[in-house]
Amino acid sequence: MDVRRLVGENVRRYRLAAGLTQEQVAERMGVDRAYVSSLEAGTRNPTVITLWHAAQALGVEVHLLLRASGGTG
Amino acid sequence: MDVRRLVGENVRRYRLAAGLTQEQVAERMGVDRAYVSSLEAGTRNPTVITLWHAAQALGVEVHLLLRASGGTG
DNA sequence: ATGTGACTAGTAGTCCGTA
DNA sequence: ATACGGACTACTAGTCACA
């Protein structure tokens, strides 16, 4: 179980569903574009505050970014 | 909106619901008791990996630690 | 059995350039 | 518009002593 990968997959899914580019998400989050890229790649271990900013940028509730994709949702 | 506080409240809620002490949660997480204390106090900004360890220690799914207590499901 | 501040080592997140 | 790497600064992880 790798939460970093889980977060990355969720960010990408919600971003594409919202029709946004990484650049747009980065601007909304107030972070660098390269950061969003590595976040989606699952190579980052973001803090909960960063995760919250991502959720805001994507227009979803923060806990959704930690839900398993194929989970019993 | 302060996610740190949200995490702290949730950790405390689930810990008490499980009938565990901070000391026991700390041991399960593999961290110091003081860390759990500050986590519950909402003064920490944990990474998602730390959050995942906390969820494991409490026997809950990690996304539950980011759910608003009185939230609209 | 808990809360807080100081502390050392590690890393989150930035900025720049390339493909 | 996206992926990756390197050097950099600010902050978090995790611990200890004291109350």
Short mmCIF file of C-alpha atoms (C1' of nucleotides) in Angstrom, two decimals, chain D:
data_model
loop_
_atom_site.label_atom_id
_atom_site.label_comp_id
_atom_site.label_asym_id
_atom_site.label_seq_id
_atom_site.Cartn_x
_atom_site.Cartn_y
_atom_site.Cartn_z
"C1'" DA D 1 1.20 20.93 -22.01
"C1'" DT D 2 4.03 17.24 -19.51
"C1'" DA D 3 8.33 14.73 -17.39
"C1'" DC D 4 12.69 14.89 -15.20
"C1'" DG D 5 16.94 16.46 -12.72
"C1'" DG D 6 19.88 19.62 -9.65
"C1'" DA D 7 20.60 23.03 -6.20
"C1'" DC D 8 18.36 25.60 -2.83
"C1'" DT D 9 15.31 27.22 1.65
"C1'" DA D 10 11.72 26.40 4.82
"C1'" DC D 11 9.46 23.15 7.18
"C1'" DT D 12 8.19 18.32 9.09
"C1'" DA D 13 9.59 13.87 11.36
"C1'" DG D 14 10.63 12.12 15.48
"C1'" DT D 15 12.77 12.58 20.33
"C1'" DC D 16 13.66 14.33 25.15
"C1'" DA D 17 12.89 16.94 29.48
"C1'" DC D 18 9.66 19.22 32.25
"C1'" DA D 19 5.31 20.36 34.03
#
